[in-house]
């Protein structure tokens, strides 16, 4: 071989133009869903310590943030509510004048085109912080699956009534997609799709979110309803069940430590797949970047591209507005 140029694969990487031409995976602004936190009050824009660059907004300031994101190219947002009152049954979660319905109305009024997705779960609204209502059996306390379903259906209805475009149940109760679908259909919302958090793992990566939403369980953990991290076949069973019950879009969550699950779901199912680049995945990069140990933009784009490459159609990410800007400037 001596005397012959050995260069072969490297020809495909020789110039920025060639690299761009041969790029297999591309990110687009339309892939992103931007999660946002809404609380009571007016004029509030409260920084979240555990998630640098993210804020708790009131229903007026959130409109401004949606306008800013929309201008950058973000076409969908996901709303989480932080209510001022909590109780055992999470009543503030299905109040038609609760924090989410009010925010949905004001966003849809100002920006009718933006797709407003609402998170449906009790944990932000219950005083015990669990994703469903509790049942006591002697000394043990458990989350009661079947008694939780009507409450989730009621919450979905309150969100649809306010104008939510999509509802996204994240509680991991069995049968909730079917219960929500039936209620929405019965009440004239057959056209409102369900984005199901189908394969949601009991993950340590939700830490910063629980701080942001004040939704950490007051006792125990979520391992009795969220999935066990080592399992992948079980994730496929969860997704198949949710599809049977009427889920229109299915989600894998978290994303980064579960790329194999996204990939397996993509290979198996012909349904739009979303992946949630969760709070911990965001905040660990932010923290390292603040120390000067990582280049935030470079690492964030690498992560988002990996999630896309694994097979996700949609990515829920706190970087959504930044990523739109980075894509435009790249
Ligand atoms: C509510 C919910 C959680 C997240 C989304 N919806 C927290 C949890 O299950 O404890 C986490 C999102 C994130 O970490 O960015 N059930």
PDB file of C-alpha atoms in Angstrom, residues 5 30 33 39 51 77-78 107 109 111 132 143 148 150 184 191-192 202 246 284 291 325 329:
ATOM      1  CA  UNK A   5      -3.059   7.646  -0.322  1.00  0.00           C
ATOM      2  CA  UNK A  30     -40.412  22.096  14.728  1.00  0.00           C
ATOM      3  CA  UNK A  33     -41.643  21.186  22.780  1.00  0.00           C
ATOM      4  CA  UNK A  39     -47.891  29.689  39.122  1.00  0.00           C
ATOM      5  CA  UNK A  51     -32.556  24.949  36.681  1.00  0.00           C
ATOM      6  CA  UNK A  77     -45.164  24.359  24.795  1.00  0.00           C
ATOM      7  CA  UNK A  78     -45.904  21.994  27.682  1.00  0.00           C
ATOM      8  CA  UNK A 107     -51.666  31.942  25.845  1.00  0.00           C
ATOM      9  CA  UNK A 109     -55.742  34.305  23.167  1.00  0.00           C
ATOM     10  CA  UNK A 111     -50.920  33.125  20.289  1.00  0.00           C
ATOM     11  CA  UNK A 132     -52.583   9.779  42.553  1.00  0.00           C
ATOM     12  CA  UNK A 143     -51.522   5.093  45.451  1.00  0.00           C
ATOM     13  CA  UNK A 148     -57.182   8.278  40.521  1.00  0.00           C
ATOM     14  CA  UNK A 150     -61.666   9.910  37.185  1.00  0.00           C
ATOM     15  CA  UNK A 184     -62.823  13.829  26.248  1.00  0.00           C
ATOM     16  CA  UNK A 191     -60.266  16.009  18.311  1.00  0.00           C
ATOM     17  CA  UNK A 192     -57.931  16.647  21.262  1.00  0.00           C
ATOM     18  CA  UNK A 202     -38.574   6.156  38.250  1.00  0.00           C
ATOM     19  CA  UNK A 246     -55.984   5.616  22.308  1.00  0.00           C
ATOM     20  CA  UNK A 284     -26.085  18.874  34.936  1.00  0.00           C
ATOM     21  CA  UNK A 291     -17.846  25.901  36.104  1.00  0.00           C
ATOM     22  CA  UNK A 325     -31.353  30.065  17.943  1.00  0.00           C
ATOM     23  CA  UNK A 329     -26.856  30.390  13.542  1.00  0.00           C
TER      24      UNK A 329
END
